[in-house]
mmCIF file of C-alpha atoms in Angstrom:
data_model
loop_
_atom_site.group_PDB
_atom_site.id
_atom_site.type_symbol
_atom_site.label_atom_id
_atom_site.label_comp_id
_atom_site.label_asym_id
_atom_site.label_seq_id
_atom_site.Cartn_x
_atom_site.Cartn_y
_atom_site.Cartn_z
ATOM 1 C CA UNK A 16 -186.181 -33.183 9.448
ATOM 2 C CA UNK A 17 -184.787 -29.901 10.953
ATOM 3 C CA UNK A 18 -186.796 -30.140 14.154
ATOM 4 C CA UNK A 19 -185.934 -33.897 14.355
ATOM 5 C CA UNK A 20 -182.432 -33.240 13.817
ATOM 6 C CA UNK A 21 -182.069 -30.298 16.558
ATOM 7 C CA UNK A 22 -184.100 -32.647 18.959
ATOM 8 C CA UNK A 23 -180.973 -35.272 18.735
ATOM 9 C CA UNK A 24 -178.573 -32.905 20.641
ATOM 10 C CA UNK A 25 -178.314 -31.883 24.253
ATOM 11 C CA UNK A 26 -175.436 -29.733 24.835
ATOM 12 C CA UNK A 27 -175.699 -26.722 27.412
ATOM 13 C CA UNK A 28 -177.512 -23.675 25.881
ATOM 14 C CA UNK A 29 -174.388 -21.587 26.128
ATOM 15 C CA UNK A 30 -172.075 -24.052 24.352
ATOM 16 C CA UNK A 31 -170.344 -22.254 21.668
ATOM 17 C CA UNK A 32 -166.953 -24.302 21.298
ATOM 18 C CA UNK A 33 -167.806 -26.566 18.246
ATOM 19 C CA UNK A 34 -164.328 -25.916 16.712
ATOM 20 C CA UNK A 35 -162.966 -27.448 19.652
ATOM 21 C CA UNK A 36 -165.413 -30.487 19.991
ATOM 22 C CA UNK A 37 -168.979 -30.893 18.629
ATOM 23 C CA UNK A 38 -170.815 -32.829 21.499
ATOM 24 C CA UNK A 39 -172.237 -35.894 19.640
ATOM 25 C CA UNK A 40 -175.904 -36.543 18.855
ATOM 26 C CA UNK A 41 -178.024 -39.059 20.816
ATOM 27 C CA UNK A 42 -177.953 -41.622 17.852
ATOM 28 C CA UNK A 43 -174.262 -41.311 17.886
ATOM 29 C CA UNK A 44 -174.175 -42.035 21.663
ATOM 30 C CA UNK A 45 -176.492 -44.854 21.202
ATOM 31 C CA UNK A 46 -174.598 -46.361 18.353
ATOM 32 C CA UNK A 47 -171.304 -46.401 20.497
ATOM 33 C CA UNK A 48 -173.151 -47.731 23.426
ATOM 34 C CA UNK A 49 -174.782 -50.396 21.417
ATOM 35 C CA UNK A 50 -171.446 -51.694 20.078
ATOM 36 C CA UNK A 51 -169.711 -51.567 23.293
ATOM 37 C CA UNK A 52 -172.514 -53.445 24.978
ATOM 38 C CA UNK A 53 -172.443 -56.025 21.787
ATOM 39 C CA UNK A 54 -168.739 -56.604 22.556
ATOM 40 C CA UNK A 55 -169.062 -57.183 26.188
ATOM 41 C CA UNK A 56 -171.376 -60.205 25.341
ATOM 42 C CA UNK A 57 -169.635 -61.383 22.288
ATOM 43 C CA UNK A 58 -170.647 -64.641 20.661
ATOM 44 C CA UNK A 59 -170.565 -66.213 17.090
ATOM 45 C CA UNK A 60 -170.505 -63.468 14.630
ATOM 46 C CA UNK A 61 -170.565 -60.515 16.835
ATOM 47 C CA UNK A 62 -167.217 -59.108 15.961
ATOM 48 C CA UNK A 63 -167.720 -59.644 12.142
ATOM 49 C CA UNK A 64 -171.102 -57.981 12.422
ATOM 50 C CA UNK A 65 -169.572 -54.955 14.189
ATOM 51 C CA UNK A 66 -166.940 -54.593 11.844
ATOM 52 C CA UNK A 67 -169.568 -53.788 8.986
ATOM 53 C CA UNK A 68 -169.878 -50.256 10.615
ATOM 54 C CA UNK A 69 -166.676 -49.346 8.779
ATOM 55 C CA UNK A 70 -168.494 -49.973 5.465
ATOM 56 C CA UNK A 71 -171.560 -47.835 6.485
ATOM 57 C CA UNK A 72 -169.370 -44.992 7.546
ATOM 58 C CA UNK A 73 -167.267 -44.981 4.375
ATOM 59 C CA UNK A 74 -170.634 -45.128 2.181
ATOM 60 C CA UNK A 75 -172.093 -42.148 3.999
ATOM 61 C CA UNK A 76 -168.606 -40.172 3.644
ATOM 62 C CA UNK A 77 -168.590 -41.116 0.072
ATOM 63 C CA UNK A 78 -171.924 -39.391 -0.346
ATOM 64 C CA UNK A 79 -171.120 -36.425 1.541
ATOM 65 C CA UNK A 80 -167.712 -35.794 0.278
ATOM 66 C CA UNK A 81 -168.198 -36.713 -3.400
ATOM 67 C CA UNK A 82 -165.219 -39.272 -3.486
ATOM 68 C CA UNK A 83 -165.664 -42.825 -5.024
ATOM 69 C CA UNK A 84 -165.935 -45.581 -2.136
ATOM 70 C CA UNK A 85 -162.666 -47.007 -3.093
ATOM 71 C CA UNK A 86 -160.919 -43.599 -2.537
ATOM 72 C CA UNK A 87 -161.796 -43.588 1.004
ATOM 73 C CA UNK A 88 -160.482 -45.119 4.043
ATOM 74 C CA UNK A 89 -161.439 -44.784 7.850
ATOM 75 C CA UNK A 90 -159.069 -42.808 10.023
ATOM 76 C CA UNK A 91 -158.887 -42.723 13.873
ATOM 77 C CA UNK A 92 -157.832 -38.997 13.683
ATOM 78 C CA UNK A 93 -156.925 -36.061 11.520
ATOM 79 C CA UNK A 94 -153.177 -36.546 12.672
ATOM 80 C CA UNK A 95 -153.183 -40.080 11.785
ATOM 81 C CA UNK A 96 -154.425 -39.341 8.252
ATOM 82 C CA UNK A 97 -151.920 -36.466 7.949
ATOM 83 C CA UNK A 98 -148.990 -38.575 9.036
ATOM 84 C CA UNK A 99 -150.119 -41.196 6.302
ATOM 85 C CA UNK A 100 -149.920 -38.217 3.635
ATOM 86 C CA UNK A 101 -146.641 -36.895 4.860
ATOM 87 C CA UNK A 102 -144.685 -39.944 4.715
ATOM 88 C CA UNK A 103 -146.101 -40.658 1.234
ATOM 89 C CA UNK A 104 -145.323 -37.521 -0.512
ATOM 90 C CA UNK A 105 -141.954 -36.840 -2.084
ATOM 91 C CA UNK A 106 -140.467 -33.414 -2.956
ATOM 92 C CA UNK A 107 -140.898 -29.895 -1.799
ATOM 93 C CA UNK A 108 -144.117 -29.198 0.198
ATOM 94 C CA UNK A 109 -145.552 -25.742 0.660
ATOM 95 C CA UNK A 110 -146.776 -25.273 4.301
ATOM 96 C CA UNK A 111 -147.896 -22.185 6.211
ATOM 97 C CA UNK A 112 -146.324 -21.989 9.757
ATOM 98 C CA UNK A 113 -149.784 -20.727 10.899
ATOM 99 C CA UNK A 114 -151.295 -24.257 10.589
ATOM 100 C CA UNK A 115 -152.524 -25.949 13.614
ATOM 101 C CA UNK A 116 -149.730 -28.149 14.968
ATOM 102 C CA UNK A 117 -151.372 -31.327 14.003
ATOM 103 C CA UNK A 118 -150.883 -30.173 10.293
ATOM 104 C CA UNK A 119 -147.077 -29.077 11.104
ATOM 105 C CA UNK A 120 -145.734 -32.053 12.924
ATOM 106 C CA UNK A 121 -146.378 -34.717 10.303
ATOM 107 C CA UNK A 122 -144.443 -32.664 7.615
ATOM 108 C CA UNK A 123 -141.588 -31.764 9.904
ATOM 109 C CA UNK A 124 -141.153 -35.293 11.026
ATOM 110 C CA UNK A 125 -141.190 -36.457 7.296
ATOM 111 C CA UNK A 126 -138.642 -33.765 6.504
ATOM 112 C CA UNK A 127 -136.408 -35.053 9.467
ATOM 113 C CA UNK A 128 -136.739 -38.466 8.007
ATOM 114 C CA UNK A 129 -135.543 -37.293 4.486
ATOM 115 C CA UNK A 130 -138.766 -37.740 2.758
ATOM 116 C CA UNK A 131 -139.618 -34.337 1.690
ATOM 117 C CA UNK A 132 -138.544 -30.567 2.170
ATOM 118 C CA UNK A 133 -140.968 -28.189 3.862
ATOM 119 C CA UNK A 134 -141.057 -24.847 2.111
ATOM 120 C CA UNK A 135 -142.775 -22.132 4.482
ATOM 121 C CA UNK A 136 -145.310 -20.039 3.117
ATOM 122 C CA UNK A 137 -145.632 -16.088 4.334
ATOM 123 C CA UNK A 138 -147.603 -15.513 7.207
ATOM 124 C CA UNK A 139 -151.300 -14.842 6.524
ATOM 125 C CA UNK A 140 -154.144 -16.565 4.720
ATOM 126 C CA UNK A 141 -153.080 -19.353 2.287
ATOM 127 C CA UNK A 142 -154.679 -17.678 -0.898
ATOM 128 C CA UNK A 143 -154.178 -18.575 -4.644
ATOM 129 C CA UNK A 144 -152.033 -15.187 -5.090
ATOM 130 C CA UNK A 145 -149.763 -16.299 -2.145
ATOM 131 C CA UNK A 146 -149.128 -19.891 -3.493
ATOM 132 C CA UNK A 147 -148.583 -18.467 -7.117
ATOM 133 C CA UNK A 148 -145.966 -16.281 -5.717
ATOM 134 C CA UNK A 149 -144.365 -19.180 -3.764
ATOM 135 C CA UNK A 150 -144.294 -21.233 -6.873
ATOM 136 C CA UNK A 151 -142.730 -18.541 -8.922
ATOM 137 C CA UNK A 152 -139.830 -18.717 -6.319
ATOM 138 C CA UNK A 153 -139.392 -22.572 -6.842
ATOM 139 C CA UNK A 154 -141.441 -25.605 -7.637
ATOM 140 C CA UNK A 155 -143.305 -27.790 -5.316
ATOM 141 C CA UNK A 156 -144.857 -31.203 -5.282
ATOM 142 C CA UNK A 157 -147.756 -30.312 -3.054
ATOM 143 C CA UNK A 158 -149.506 -27.839 -1.021
ATOM 144 C CA UNK A 159 -150.781 -28.360 2.517
ATOM 145 C CA UNK A 160 -153.704 -26.211 3.840
ATOM 146 C CA UNK A 161 -156.533 -26.173 6.385
ATOM 147 C CA UNK A 162 -160.031 -25.756 4.739
ATOM 148 C CA UNK A 163 -160.891 -23.457 7.520
ATOM 149 C CA UNK A 164 -158.151 -21.836 9.813
ATOM 150 C CA UNK A 165 -158.655 -23.026 13.381
ATOM 151 C CA UNK A 166 -157.720 -19.573 14.769
ATOM 152 C CA UNK A 167 -159.393 -17.050 12.487
ATOM 153 C CA UNK A 168 -161.938 -19.156 10.767
ATOM 154 C CA UNK A 169 -160.503 -18.154 7.441
ATOM 155 C CA UNK A 170 -162.018 -20.474 4.720
ATOM 156 C CA UNK A 171 -159.457 -21.363 2.031
ATOM 157 C CA UNK A 172 -160.508 -21.094 -1.765
ATOM 158 C CA UNK A 173 -159.916 -24.740 -2.562
ATOM 159 C CA UNK A 174 -161.190 -24.157 -6.172
ATOM 160 C CA UNK A 175 -158.757 -21.471 -6.608
ATOM 161 C CA UNK A 176 -155.903 -23.228 -4.966
ATOM 162 C CA UNK A 177 -156.479 -26.227 -7.172
ATOM 163 C CA UNK A 178 -156.501 -23.937 -10.420
ATOM 164 C CA UNK A 179 -153.002 -22.318 -9.240
ATOM 165 C CA UNK A 180 -151.522 -25.885 -8.445
ATOM 166 C CA UNK A 181 -152.328 -27.320 -11.710
ATOM 167 C CA UNK A 182 -151.106 -31.084 -11.546
ATOM 168 C CA UNK A 183 -149.388 -30.668 -8.241
ATOM 169 C CA UNK A 184 -151.103 -32.243 -5.093
ATOM 170 C CA UNK A 185 -153.562 -30.379 -2.933
ATOM 171 C CA UNK A 186 -153.501 -31.775 0.803
ATOM 172 C CA UNK A 187 -156.316 -30.502 2.925
ATOM 173 C CA UNK A 188 -157.059 -30.679 6.561
ATOM 174 C CA UNK A 189 -160.591 -30.625 6.637
ATOM 175 C CA UNK A 190 -161.464 -30.989 10.113
ATOM 176 C CA UNK A 191 -162.603 -27.454 10.644
ATOM 177 C CA UNK A 192 -164.666 -27.400 7.503
ATOM 178 C CA UNK A 193 -166.205 -30.723 6.718
ATOM 179 C CA UNK A 194 -169.663 -30.692 8.097
ATOM 180 C CA UNK A 195 -169.633 -26.966 8.815
ATOM 181 C CA UNK A 196 -169.754 -25.504 4.948
ATOM 182 C CA UNK A 197 -170.895 -26.687 1.723
ATOM 183 C CA UNK A 198 -167.929 -27.185 -0.347
ATOM 184 C CA UNK A 199 -166.752 -29.268 -3.498
ATOM 185 C CA UNK A 200 -164.412 -31.345 -1.492
ATOM 186 C CA UNK A 201 -163.017 -33.140 -4.674
ATOM 187 C CA UNK A 202 -160.810 -30.090 -5.300
ATOM 188 C CA UNK A 203 -158.389 -31.880 -2.842
ATOM 189 C CA UNK A 204 -156.233 -34.905 -3.720
ATOM 190 C CA UNK A 205 -155.939 -35.679 0.033
ATOM 191 C CA UNK A 206 -158.743 -34.735 2.416
ATOM 192 C CA UNK A 207 -158.371 -35.468 6.067
ATOM 193 C CA UNK A 208 -161.017 -34.915 8.402
ATOM 194 C CA UNK A 209 -161.605 -36.088 12.253
ATOM 195 C CA UNK A 210 -165.202 -36.455 13.202
ATOM 196 C CA UNK A 211 -165.209 -34.944 16.570
ATOM 197 C CA UNK A 212 -165.797 -31.394 15.643
ATOM 198 C CA UNK A 213 -168.343 -30.500 13.100
ATOM 199 C CA UNK A 214 -169.386 -33.877 12.157
ATOM 200 C CA UNK A 215 -170.420 -34.386 15.792
ATOM 201 C CA UNK A 216 -169.523 -38.112 15.814
ATOM 202 C CA UNK A 217 -167.138 -38.310 18.906
ATOM 203 C CA UNK A 218 -163.376 -38.889 19.144
ATOM 204 C CA UNK A 219 -161.371 -41.510 17.366
ATOM 205 C CA UNK A 220 -163.441 -41.042 14.297
ATOM 206 C CA UNK A 221 -162.555 -39.634 10.923
ATOM 207 C CA UNK A 222 -161.785 -40.322 7.111
ATOM 208 C CA UNK A 223 -159.343 -39.855 4.449
ATOM 209 C CA UNK A 224 -160.325 -39.288 0.876
ATOM 210 C CA UNK A 225 -157.711 -39.589 -1.760
ATOM 211 C CA UNK A 226 -157.863 -38.575 -5.620
ATOM 212 C CA UNK A 227 -156.992 -41.083 -8.217
ATOM 213 C CA UNK A 228 -154.014 -38.446 -9.250
ATOM 214 C CA UNK A 229 -152.678 -39.001 -5.461
ATOM 215 C CA UNK A 230 -153.135 -42.883 -5.511
ATOM 216 C CA UNK A 231 -150.929 -42.677 -8.505
ATOM 217 C CA UNK A 232 -148.313 -40.665 -7.042
ATOM 218 C CA UNK A 233 -148.081 -41.220 -3.415
ATOM 219 C CA UNK A 234 -145.756 -43.875 -1.677
ATOM 220 C CA UNK A 235 -147.551 -44.965 1.486
ATOM 221 C CA UNK A 236 -144.495 -45.785 3.712
ATOM 222 C CA UNK A 237 -146.779 -46.191 6.661
ATOM 223 C CA UNK A 238 -148.983 -48.942 5.112
ATOM 224 C CA UNK A 239 -149.321 -51.651 7.702
ATOM 225 C CA UNK A 240 -150.507 -55.185 7.601
ATOM 226 C CA UNK A 241 -154.285 -54.021 6.763
ATOM 227 C CA UNK A 242 -153.143 -51.755 3.990
ATOM 228 C CA UNK A 243 -151.875 -54.559 1.663
ATOM 229 C CA UNK A 244 -153.737 -57.319 -0.524
ATOM 230 C CA UNK A 245 -154.304 -60.776 1.086
ATOM 231 C CA UNK A 246 -153.934 -59.255 4.543
ATOM 232 C CA UNK A 247 -155.170 -62.243 6.263
ATOM 233 C CA UNK A 248 -152.835 -64.643 4.391
ATOM 234 C CA UNK A 249 -150.416 -65.184 7.192
ATOM 235 C CA UNK A 250 -147.576 -66.511 5.242
ATOM 236 C CA UNK A 251 -144.748 -64.365 6.503
ATOM 237 C CA UNK A 252 -144.289 -62.520 3.137
ATOM 238 C CA UNK A 253 -144.524 -59.004 2.314
ATOM 239 C CA UNK A 254 -147.832 -58.301 0.198
ATOM 240 C CA UNK A 255 -148.448 -55.736 -2.475
ATOM 241 C CA UNK A 256 -150.162 -52.598 -1.526
ATOM 242 C CA UNK A 257 -154.004 -52.758 -1.429
ATOM 243 C CA UNK A 258 -156.058 -51.202 -4.212
ATOM 244 C CA UNK A 259 -157.448 -47.827 -3.587
ATOM 245 C CA UNK A 260 -157.041 -45.822 -0.350
ATOM 246 C CA UNK A 261 -157.137 -48.728 1.655
ATOM 247 C CA UNK A 262 -153.382 -48.850 1.472
ATOM 248 C CA UNK A 263 -153.294 -45.757 3.814
ATOM 249 C CA UNK A 264 -154.113 -47.872 6.822
ATOM 250 C CA UNK A 265 -151.697 -49.180 9.488
ATOM 251 C CA UNK A 266 -154.056 -51.691 11.454
ATOM 252 C CA UNK A 267 -157.579 -52.147 12.185
ATOM 253 C CA UNK A 268 -159.406 -49.427 13.996
ATOM 254 C CA UNK A 269 -162.208 -49.394 16.418
ATOM 255 C CA UNK A 270 -165.597 -50.708 15.203
ATOM 256 C CA UNK A 271 -167.188 -48.950 18.273
ATOM 257 C CA UNK A 272 -165.858 -45.742 16.914
ATOM 258 C CA UNK A 273 -166.817 -46.733 13.149
ATOM 259 C CA UNK A 274 -170.384 -47.160 14.417
ATOM 260 C CA UNK A 275 -170.113 -43.716 15.903
ATOM 261 C CA UNK A 276 -169.123 -41.991 12.703
ATOM 262 C CA UNK A 277 -171.694 -43.918 10.603
ATOM 263 C CA UNK A 278 -174.518 -42.461 13.063
ATOM 264 C CA UNK A 279 -172.998 -39.192 12.854
ATOM 265 C CA UNK A 280 -172.757 -39.147 8.957
ATOM 266 C CA UNK A 281 -176.245 -40.685 8.334
ATOM 267 C CA UNK A 282 -177.784 -38.015 10.752
ATOM 268 C CA UNK A 283 -176.117 -35.245 8.948
ATOM 269 C CA UNK A 284 -177.274 -36.820 5.680
ATOM 270 C CA UNK A 285 -180.866 -37.087 6.724
ATOM 271 C CA UNK A 286 -180.898 -33.358 7.808
ATOM 272 C CA UNK A 287 -179.218 -32.243 4.811
ATOM 273 C CA UNK A 288 -175.664 -30.885 4.803
ATOM 274 C CA UNK A 289 -176.939 -27.772 2.904
ATOM 275 C CA UNK A 290 -179.488 -27.082 5.484
ATOM 276 C CA UNK A 291 -176.933 -27.509 8.509
ATOM 277 C CA UNK A 292 -174.342 -25.285 6.602
ATOM 278 C CA UNK A 293 -177.020 -22.756 5.941
ATOM 279 C CA UNK A 294 -178.190 -22.607 9.545
ATOM 280 C CA UNK A 295 -174.571 -22.251 10.787
ATOM 281 C CA UNK A 296 -174.090 -19.346 8.404
ATOM 282 C CA UNK A 297 -177.118 -17.671 9.653
ATOM 283 C CA UNK A 298 -175.864 -17.926 13.124
ATOM 284 C CA UNK A 299 -172.727 -16.453 12.418
ATOM 285 C CA UNK A 300 -174.439 -13.531 10.801
ATOM 286 C CA UNK A 301 -176.373 -13.081 14.134
ATOM 287 C CA UNK A 302 -173.289 -13.396 16.231
ATOM 288 C CA UNK A 303 -171.329 -10.650 14.168
ATOM 289 C CA UNK A 304 -174.372 -8.296 14.690
ATOM 290 C CA UNK A 305 -174.136 -8.901 18.456
ATOM 291 C CA UNK A 306 -170.314 -8.334 18.344
ATOM 292 C CA UNK A 307 -170.873 -5.178 16.237
ATOM 293 C CA UNK A 308 -173.296 -3.712 18.710
ATOM 294 C CA UNK A 309 -170.701 -4.115 21.493
ATOM 295 C CA UNK A 310 -168.102 -2.587 19.357
ATOM 296 C CA UNK A 311 -165.568 -5.191 19.904
ATOM 297 C CA UNK A 312 -162.722 -5.884 17.341
ATOM 298 C CA UNK A 313 -163.657 -8.878 15.121
ATOM 299 C CA UNK A 314 -160.348 -10.540 13.867
ATOM 300 C CA UNK A 315 -162.235 -13.144 11.358
ATOM 301 C CA UNK A 316 -163.220 -12.621 7.834
ATOM 302 C CA UNK A 317 -166.870 -11.210 7.217
ATOM 303 C CA UNK A 318 -167.099 -12.134 3.623
ATOM 304 C CA UNK A 319 -169.353 -15.106 3.172
ATOM 305 C CA UNK A 320 -167.058 -17.148 1.013
ATOM 306 C CA UNK A 321 -164.197 -16.866 3.311
ATOM 307 C CA UNK A 322 -165.845 -17.935 6.748
ATOM 308 C CA UNK A 323 -167.402 -21.029 7.988
ATOM 309 C CA UNK A 324 -168.610 -21.558 11.794
ATOM 310 C CA UNK A 325 -165.737 -19.697 13.595
ATOM 311 C CA UNK A 326 -165.818 -16.060 14.672
ATOM 312 C CA UNK A 327 -162.619 -14.669 16.638
ATOM 313 C CA UNK A 328 -162.631 -11.354 18.303
ATOM 314 C CA UNK A 329 -161.080 -9.213 21.111
ATOM 315 C CA UNK A 330 -162.087 -6.353 23.229
ATOM 316 C CA UNK A 331 -159.699 -3.454 23.131
ATOM 317 C CA UNK A 332 -158.351 -2.613 26.675
ATOM 318 C CA UNK A 333 -159.694 -5.938 28.169
ATOM 319 C CA UNK A 334 -157.149 -8.771 28.648
ATOM 320 C CA UNK A 335 -158.034 -11.957 27.005
ATOM 321 C CA UNK A 336 -158.027 -13.785 30.288
ATOM 322 C CA UNK A 337 -160.714 -11.347 31.543
ATOM 323 C CA UNK A 338 -162.685 -11.614 28.392
ATOM 324 C CA UNK A 339 -162.692 -15.401 28.621
ATOM 325 C CA UNK A 340 -163.692 -15.470 32.237
ATOM 326 C CA UNK A 341 -166.611 -12.915 31.552
ATOM 327 C CA UNK A 342 -167.972 -15.099 29.049
ATOM 328 C CA UNK A 343 -167.546 -18.130 31.282
ATOM 329 C CA UNK A 344 -169.542 -16.176 34.138
ATOM 330 C CA UNK A 345 -172.401 -15.584 31.566
ATOM 331 C CA UNK A 346 -172.530 -19.413 30.808
ATOM 332 C CA UNK A 347 -170.638 -19.329 27.472
ATOM 333 C CA UNK A 348 -168.249 -22.169 26.565
ATOM 334 C CA UNK A 349 -165.556 -20.958 24.298
ATOM 335 C CA UNK A 350 -161.868 -21.115 23.579
ATOM 336 C CA UNK A 351 -159.249 -18.366 24.312
ATOM 337 C CA UNK A 352 -156.159 -17.722 21.999
ATOM 338 C CA UNK A 353 -154.112 -15.143 23.810
ATOM 339 C CA UNK A 354 -155.991 -11.546 23.635
ATOM 340 C CA UNK A 355 -158.587 -13.112 21.472
ATOM 341 C CA UNK A 356 -161.486 -15.434 22.112
ATOM 342 C CA UNK A 357 -162.955 -17.928 19.560
ATOM 343 C CA UNK A 358 -166.593 -18.566 19.399
ATOM 344 C CA UNK A 359 -167.746 -21.305 17.054
ATOM 345 C CA UNK A 360 -171.515 -21.997 16.333
ATOM 346 C CA UNK A 361 -173.517 -24.944 14.895
ATOM 347 C CA UNK A 362 -177.057 -25.635 13.643
ATOM 348 C CA UNK A 363 -177.994 -26.272 17.215
ATOM 349 C CA UNK A 364 -176.917 -22.990 18.501
ATOM 350 C CA UNK A 365 -179.962 -20.894 19.766
ATOM 351 C CA UNK A 366 -180.545 -17.192 19.992
ATOM 352 C CA UNK A 367 -180.310 -17.402 23.854
ATOM 353 C CA UNK A 368 -176.659 -18.446 23.341
ATOM 354 C CA UNK A 369 -175.857 -15.267 21.579
ATOM 355 C CA UNK A 370 -177.705 -13.422 24.353
ATOM 356 C CA UNK A 371 -175.254 -14.600 26.788
ATOM 357 C CA UNK A 372 -172.499 -13.260 24.663
ATOM 358 C CA UNK A 373 -174.104 -10.011 24.534
ATOM 359 C CA UNK A 374 -174.710 -9.984 28.473
ATOM 360 C CA UNK A 375 -171.100 -10.844 29.096
ATOM 361 C CA UNK A 376 -169.619 -8.112 26.744
ATOM 362 C CA UNK A 377 -172.285 -5.481 28.267
ATOM 363 C CA UNK A 378 -170.576 -6.198 31.697
ATOM 364 C CA UNK A 379 -167.143 -5.658 30.082
ATOM 365 C CA UNK A 380 -168.178 -2.305 28.442
ATOM 366 C CA UNK A 381 -167.382 0.016 31.463
ATOM 367 C CA UNK A 382 -163.821 -1.738 31.757
ATOM 368 C CA UNK A 383 -163.325 -1.358 27.888
ATOM 369 C CA UNK A 384 -164.289 2.306 28.094
ATOM 370 C CA UNK A 385 -161.928 3.137 30.939
ATOM 371 C CA UNK A 386 -159.083 1.557 28.961
#
């Protein structure tokens, strides 16, 4: 399947920006186009048939993540899922201010609404020791953490955090990890992941997984008309919450996007998540070798159990804008964060892409030496 999987993608050879968006596969594009075409000529049964894509997507997500089917619900984005979680938690919540903004605003907004209190963790990686120290200063109802840090690529020790938290809730933003690494995702009580990055399923796709413990404790304030029992009984009465994770929905979402997610997850399943993660890890090793040969300052962790597909670095004496521009001239697509550049590789990344990085850094060597 490996060769067949690689043949399904067509991004530019120098594309190293999967942490921003993972170009979708041909099956995903075909699934979305086919669903949209079906809507354009809709007839008897068309809509009902298209809406079956949600069940396909959630079944594939269940197999990938290890959660029971009833503990999963479709989400149009990571942010939508995190807002559902934030407005369902009660009590103090530990959050690092270094999180991506999508994993900060939901908690700030819920705090402003009087739903919870945000307790800032110290700067730096969210480690079991850091959480243990925070809990020693005061209890918390939940910890919020990214499975993989968007800026540095640091991979959180979810199992270690689970042990430290005990019976408290662990809320995980998984968008930079799901599809990139092999992980026991069931350590999380709430796992939220958009599909547009490492799952390569396009925008407006995603999934929320919720543990039984979280289902017992969370109060889904943002449950809409689709998150209740008897949703289509239009009787003007407020209905009880739906069973399982279905209560964390506000309304119906796009069956076109759901078809894309189903296709993306099924392709990943066919290739083998372990094979994809292993290939990403191997490319990271090769990228680090290129960066080391050029003497740059790698700011990402090198430990295999603390990294995923992201590598951040800077070149001493070279402005971040210059570094980013030099990589662009060499045909490398990547993201700049201040003085650092973030490269992110996937299973489809070729050796030629790394050669482009090497060539760009070679051109910068004289400037770095002068500085």
